[in-house]
């Protein structure tokens, strides 16, 4: 069984492979529903408090999480869902109060 330190070292090794920084062009066709879900999954993963993050996510550099956040926001924009998502977020925030 891997220890926490071993898992982080393996993940770091995989992420440091030279080709991992190359840009990849992806032609992706996805429903608007799944774009919205993907956005929220990424947001939740990035915004989780430190205690509940997985070992691997704790070791991810901040610039990578910023890149993922930007990707999720770009997907919302391209799908025409940015305004809807904002309104849903406002509803959720109002419900919590």
N, CA, C and O atoms as a DFTB+ gen file, in Angstrom:
388 C
 N C O
     1  1       0.844      -1.174       0.000
     2  2       0.000       0.000       0.000
     3  2       0.894       1.243       0.000
     4  3       1.905       1.299       0.701
     5  1       0.504       2.227      -0.793
     6  2       1.284       3.463      -0.901
     7  2       1.027       4.375       0.286
     8  3      -0.100       4.499       0.765
     9  1       2.070       4.995       0.740
    10  2       1.902       6.013       1.766
    11  2       1.518       7.319       1.071
    12  3       1.589       7.426      -0.153
    13  1       1.120       8.287       1.849
    14  2       0.745       9.594       1.309
    15  2       1.919      10.210       0.547
    16  3       1.745      10.756      -0.542
    17  1       3.084      10.119       1.118
    18  2       4.279      10.689       0.506
    19  2       4.611       9.981      -0.818
    20  3       4.987      10.628      -1.796
    21  1       4.467       8.643      -0.838
    22  2       4.734       7.884      -2.066
    23  2       3.777       8.298      -3.187
    24  3       4.188       8.482      -4.332
    25  1       2.498       8.442      -2.840
    26  2       1.497       8.827      -3.835
    27  2       1.801      10.206      -4.411
    28  3       1.678      10.418      -5.617
    29  1       2.193      11.133      -3.558
    30  2       2.524      12.482      -4.021
    31  2       3.749      12.445      -4.924
    32  3       3.786      13.134      -5.943
    33  1       4.747      11.655      -4.563
    34  2       5.957      11.547      -5.383
    35  2       5.650      10.940      -6.748
    36  3       6.189      11.393      -7.757
    37  1       4.796       9.926      -6.794
    38  2       4.418       9.313      -8.074
    39  2       3.661      10.321      -8.932
    40  3       3.944      10.462     -10.121
    41  1       2.708      11.014      -8.338
    42  2       1.947      12.015      -9.060
    43  2       2.858      13.116      -9.586
    44  3       2.729      13.545     -10.733
    45  1       3.774      13.568      -8.746
    46  2       4.719      14.608      -9.149
    47  2       5.606      14.123     -10.290
    48  3       5.927      14.891     -11.197
    49  1       6.001      12.863     -10.249
    50  2       6.820      12.284     -11.320
    51  2       6.048      12.262     -12.633
    52  3       6.586      12.623     -13.679
    53  1       4.803      11.845     -12.580
    54  2       3.972      11.796     -13.791
    55  2       3.781      13.195     -14.364
    56  3       3.858      13.397     -15.576
    57  1       3.531      14.163     -13.476
    58  2       3.303      15.530     -13.933
    59  2       4.563      16.194     -14.484
    60  3       4.469      17.181     -15.214
    61  1       5.718      15.677     -14.151
    62  2       6.965      16.294     -14.619
    63  2       7.514      15.660     -15.889
    64  3       8.585      16.049     -16.356
    65  1       6.801      14.690     -16.456
    66  2       7.212      14.114     -17.739
    67  2       7.214      15.251     -18.761
    68  3       6.260      16.027     -18.810
    69  1       8.275      15.369     -19.586
    70  2       8.401      16.525     -20.487
    71  2       7.163      16.827     -21.339
    72  3       6.819      17.996     -21.512
    73  1       6.505      15.837     -21.860
    74  2       5.370      16.075     -22.762
    75  2       4.115      16.546     -22.033
    76  3       3.151      16.951     -22.683
    77  1       4.100      16.504     -20.723
    78  2       2.899      16.880     -19.981
    79  2       2.574      18.371     -20.089
    80  3       1.429      18.756     -19.851
    81  1       3.525      19.205     -20.435
    82  2       3.279      20.643     -20.572
    83  2       2.890      21.051     -21.986
    84  3       2.607      22.223     -22.233
    85  1       2.871      20.103     -22.914
    86  2       2.490      20.420     -24.289
    87  2       0.988      20.656     -24.363
    88  3       0.203      19.985     -23.692
    89  1       0.604      21.620     -25.190
    90  2      -0.809      21.904     -25.391
    91  2      -1.424      20.815     -26.268
    92  3      -0.785      20.298     -27.184
    93  1      -2.669      20.481     -25.969
    94  2      -3.392      19.458     -26.703
    95  2      -4.665      20.084     -27.244
    96  3      -5.410      20.731     -26.508
    97  1      -4.911      19.889     -28.523
    98  2      -6.146      20.400     -29.119
    99  2      -7.192      19.298     -29.005
   100  3      -6.964      18.160     -29.417
   101  1      -8.335      19.652     -28.444
   102  2      -9.397      18.670     -28.255
   103  2     -10.670      19.157     -28.924
   104  3     -11.152      20.255     -28.645
   105  1     -11.207      18.336     -29.803
   106  2     -12.493      18.632     -30.421
   107  2     -13.518      17.878     -29.588
   108  3     -13.655      16.660     -29.701
   109  1     -14.227      18.610     -28.757
   110  2     -15.108      17.998     -27.790
   111  2     -16.546      18.436     -28.040
   112  3     -16.845      19.630     -28.083
   113  1     -17.417      17.474     -28.201
   114  2     -18.842      17.770     -28.322
   115  2     -19.507      17.235     -27.064
   116  3     -19.473      16.040     -26.771
   117  1     -20.120      18.175     -26.320
   118  2     -20.696      17.831     -25.029
   119  2     -21.991      18.612     -24.856
   120  3     -22.103      19.749     -25.313
   121  1     -22.957      18.004     -24.203
   122  2     -24.241      18.685     -24.003
   123  2     -24.072      19.851     -23.030
   124  3     -23.151      19.874     -22.214
   125  1     -24.968      20.799     -23.136
   126  2     -24.925      21.953     -22.229
   127  2     -25.085      21.508     -20.776
   128  3     -24.466      22.065     -19.869
   129  1     -25.917      20.506     -20.577
   130  2     -26.117      19.973     -19.233
   131  2     -24.787      19.489     -18.662
   132  3     -24.466      19.776     -17.509
   133  1     -24.016      18.759     -19.459
   134  2     -22.737      18.251     -18.983
   135  2     -21.687      19.353     -18.840
   136  3     -20.790      19.242     -18.005
   137  1     -21.788      20.407     -19.639
   138  2     -20.890      21.562     -19.465
   139  2     -21.137      22.184     -18.098
   140  3     -20.195      22.483     -17.363
   141  1     -22.397      22.375     -17.764
   142  2     -22.754      22.956     -16.477
   143  2     -22.293      22.049     -15.328
   144  3     -21.759      22.534     -14.330
   145  1     -22.496      20.754     -15.465
   146  2     -22.048      19.814     -14.440
   147  2     -20.529      19.800     -14.318
   148  3     -19.992      19.771     -13.211
   149  1     -19.839      19.818     -15.455
   150  2     -18.372      19.834     -15.444
   151  2     -17.856      21.074     -14.737
   152  3     -16.917      20.993     -13.945
   153  1     -18.457      22.209     -15.013
   154  2     -18.068      23.459     -14.360
   155  2     -18.178      23.315     -12.844
   156  3     -17.260      23.680     -12.109
   157  1     -19.299      22.785     -12.386
   158  2     -19.510      22.674     -10.945
   159  2     -18.602      21.622     -10.306
   160  3     -18.179      21.791      -9.162
   161  1     -18.304      20.562     -11.011
   162  2     -17.368      19.554     -10.487
   163  2     -15.982      20.158     -10.328
   164  3     -15.328      19.954      -9.306
   165  1     -15.530      20.898     -11.333
   166  2     -14.214      21.543     -11.257
   167  2     -14.196      22.568     -10.129
   168  3     -13.257      22.599      -9.334
   169  1     -15.229      23.407     -10.054
   170  2     -15.303      24.418      -8.996
   171  2     -15.277      23.781      -7.615
   172  3     -14.560      24.234      -6.723
   173  1     -16.054      22.743      -7.450
   174  2     -16.111      22.090      -6.145
   175  2     -14.765      21.476      -5.783
   176  3     -14.327      21.567      -4.637
   177  1     -14.117      20.859      -6.745
   178  2     -12.808      20.268      -6.494
   179  2     -11.763      21.303      -6.135
   180  3     -10.924      21.069      -5.265
   181  1     -11.809      22.440      -6.795
   182  2     -10.833      23.499      -6.537
   183  2     -11.130      24.203      -5.214
   184  3     -10.209      24.580      -4.489
   185  1     -12.393      24.379      -4.905
   186  2     -12.775      25.169      -3.737
   187  2     -12.955      24.369      -2.458
   188  3     -13.269      24.950      -1.419
   189  1     -12.767      23.057      -2.499
   190  2     -12.892      22.255      -1.289
   191  2     -11.923      22.773      -0.240
   192  3     -10.822      23.215      -0.570
   193  1     -12.322      22.722       1.002
   194  2     -11.383      23.164       2.037
   195  2     -10.246      22.156       2.147
   196  3     -10.421      20.977       1.838
   197  1      -9.114      22.609       2.574
   198  2      -7.879      21.834       2.551
   199  2      -8.002      20.474       3.222
   200  3      -7.362      19.520       2.778
   201  1      -8.788      20.354       4.259
   202  2      -8.892      19.088       4.982
   203  2      -9.503      17.971       4.175
   204  3      -9.203      16.803       4.419
   205  1     -10.364      18.299       3.208
   206  2     -11.061      17.249       2.482
   207  2     -10.491      17.005       1.083
   208  3     -11.013      16.168       0.346
   209  1      -9.437      17.717       0.710
   210  2      -8.830      17.479      -0.594
   211  2      -8.092      16.154      -0.605
   212  3      -7.531      15.736       0.408
   213  1      -8.096      15.498      -1.753
   214  2      -7.330      14.261      -1.871
   215  2      -5.846      14.583      -1.806
   216  3      -5.440      15.729      -1.996
   217  1      -5.058      13.582      -1.542
   218  2      -3.610      13.740      -1.444
   219  2      -3.060      14.341      -2.729
   220  3      -2.193      15.215      -2.691
   221  1      -3.558      13.878      -3.854
   222  2      -3.038      14.337      -5.136
   223  2      -3.416      15.789      -5.412
   224  3      -2.595      16.558      -5.913
   225  1      -4.634      16.164      -5.094
   226  2      -5.055      17.543      -5.337
   227  2      -4.307      18.537      -4.454
   228  3      -4.111      19.690      -4.840
   229  1      -3.894      18.095      -3.280
   230  2      -3.121      18.976      -2.400
   231  2      -1.774      19.325      -3.010
   232  3      -1.213      20.384      -2.728
   233  1      -1.251      18.426      -3.853
   234  2       0.084      18.639      -4.412
   235  2       0.073      19.357      -5.756
   236  3       1.134      19.639      -6.314
   237  1      -1.117      19.657      -6.285
   238  2      -1.221      20.331      -7.582
   239  2      -0.856      21.808      -7.422
   240  3      -1.391      22.483      -6.542
   241  1       0.053      22.318      -8.266
   242  2       0.419      23.730      -8.190
   243  2      -0.780      24.644      -8.458
   244  3      -1.700      24.284      -9.193
   245  1      -0.751      25.821      -7.853
   246  2      -1.857      26.784      -7.987
   247  2      -2.101      27.191      -9.439
   248  3      -3.244      27.433      -9.829
   249  1      -1.034      27.269     -10.247
   250  2      -1.240      27.667     -11.643
   251  2      -2.052      26.630     -12.408
   252  3      -2.775      26.979     -13.341
   253  1      -1.940      25.343     -12.019
   254  2      -2.737      24.316     -12.684
   255  2      -4.207      24.420     -12.299
   256  3      -5.085      24.238     -13.143
   257  1      -4.477      24.709     -11.044
   258  2      -5.875      24.867     -10.644
   259  2      -6.476      26.116     -11.278
   260  3      -7.657      26.130     -11.624
   261  1      -5.670      27.161     -11.432
   262  2      -6.151      28.371     -12.103
   263  2      -6.476      28.081     -13.566
   264  3      -7.455      28.599     -14.103
   265  1      -5.658      27.255     -14.205
   266  2      -5.890      26.875     -15.594
   267  2      -7.190      26.082     -15.734
   268  3      -7.952      26.295     -16.676
   269  1      -7.441      25.165     -14.793
   270  2      -8.680      24.388     -14.813
   271  2      -9.894      25.284     -14.607
   272  3     -10.923      25.116     -15.261
   273  1      -9.763      26.224     -13.702
   274  2     -10.862      27.167     -13.453
   275  2     -11.159      27.982     -14.710
   276  3     -12.320      28.197     -15.059
   277  1     -10.105      28.433     -15.384
   278  2     -10.273      29.204     -16.612
   279  2     -10.921      28.331     -17.698
   280  3     -11.782      28.805     -18.440
   281  1     -10.515      27.076     -17.791
   282  2     -11.107      26.159     -18.768
   283  2     -12.596      25.980     -18.509
   284  3     -13.402      26.010     -19.439
   285  1     -12.958      25.795     -17.245
   286  2     -14.375      25.587     -16.937
   287  2     -15.197      26.831     -17.255
   288  3     -16.324      26.726     -17.739
   289  1     -14.637      28.007     -16.986
   290  2     -15.339      29.250     -17.298
   291  2     -15.460      29.455     -18.805
   292  3     -16.478      29.951     -19.286
   293  1     -14.430      29.076     -19.543
   294  2     -14.473      29.192     -21.000
   295  2     -15.525      28.253     -21.584
   296  3     -16.223      28.604     -22.535
   297  1     -15.630      27.064     -21.011
   298  2     -16.661      26.119     -21.468
   299  2     -18.054      26.694     -21.249
   300  3     -18.923      26.569     -22.112
   301  1     -18.269      27.326     -20.093
   302  2     -19.560      27.966     -19.823
   303  2     -19.855      29.052     -20.849
   304  3     -20.968      29.142     -21.368
   305  1     -18.848      29.878     -21.140
   306  2     -19.016      30.959     -22.115
   307  2     -19.382      30.405     -23.481
   308  3     -20.327      30.878     -24.112
   309  1     -18.642      29.409     -23.940
   310  2     -18.881      28.840     -25.274
   311  2     -20.242      28.175     -25.385
   312  3     -20.852      28.167     -26.454
   313  1     -20.716      27.616     -24.275
   314  2     -22.020      26.961     -24.285
   315  2     -23.157      27.961     -24.070
   316  3     -24.331      27.595     -24.132
   317  1     -22.806      29.220     -23.817
   318  2     -23.828      30.237     -23.587
   319  2     -24.519      30.080     -22.245
   320  3     -25.688      30.436     -22.096
   321  1     -23.797      29.547     -21.265
   322  2     -24.398      29.258     -19.972
   323  2     -23.872      30.122     -18.828
   324  3     -24.237      29.899     -17.674
   325  1     -23.032      31.087     -19.123
   326  2     -22.422      31.893     -18.062
   327  2     -23.483      32.658     -17.267
   328  3     -23.447      32.674     -16.037
   329  1     -24.403      33.276     -17.955
   330  2     -25.438      34.053     -17.280
   331  2     -26.374      33.141     -16.472
   332  3     -26.734      33.459     -15.339
   333  1     -26.758      32.015     -17.063
   334  2     -27.605      31.061     -16.344
   335  2     -26.896      30.558     -15.090
   336  3     -27.505      30.466     -14.024
   337  1     -25.628      30.237     -15.214
   338  2     -24.868      29.757     -14.063
   339  2     -24.801      30.817     -12.969
   340  3     -24.911      30.496     -11.785
   341  1     -24.623      32.062     -13.354
   342  2     -24.576      33.150     -12.376
   343  2     -25.904      33.266     -11.643
   344  3     -25.933      33.442     -10.425
   345  1     -27.005      33.167     -12.385
   346  2     -28.322      33.253     -11.754
   347  2     -28.567      32.071     -10.825
   348  3     -29.146      32.235      -9.751
   349  1     -28.130      30.879     -11.231
   350  2     -28.265      29.706     -10.370
   351  2     -27.428      29.862      -9.100
   352  3     -27.859      29.481      -8.011
   353  1     -26.240      30.418      -9.250
   354  2     -25.379      30.660      -8.083
   355  2     -26.028      31.654      -7.128
   356  3     -25.975      31.482      -5.910
   357  1     -26.634      32.687      -7.685
   358  2     -27.320      33.684      -6.857
   359  2     -28.497      33.053      -6.109
   360  3     -28.736      33.363      -4.942
   361  1     -29.229      32.167      -6.788
   362  2     -30.338      31.469      -6.130
   363  2     -29.825      30.606      -4.989
   364  3     -30.402      30.585      -3.902
   365  1     -28.730      29.890      -5.249
   366  2     -28.149      29.036      -4.218
   367  2     -27.649      29.832      -3.032
   368  3     -27.792      29.404      -1.887
   369  1     -27.060      30.995      -3.299
   370  2     -26.551      31.851      -2.222
   371  2     -27.708      32.417      -1.406
   372  3     -27.618      32.515      -0.182
   373  1     -28.794      32.791      -2.080
   374  2     -29.960      33.346      -1.384
   375  2     -30.617      32.274      -0.516
   376  3     -31.131      32.572       0.562
   377  1     -30.598      31.025      -0.990
   378  2     -31.190      29.928      -0.246
   379  2     -30.428      29.644       1.045
   380  3     -31.028      29.271       2.053
   381  1     -29.107      29.821       1.017
   382  2     -28.269      29.541       2.187
   383  2     -28.445      30.578       3.282
   384  3     -28.150      30.318       4.448
   385  1     -28.922      31.745       2.904
   386  2     -29.071      32.826       3.900
   387  2     -30.315      32.710       4.680
   388  3     -30.578      33.541       5.550
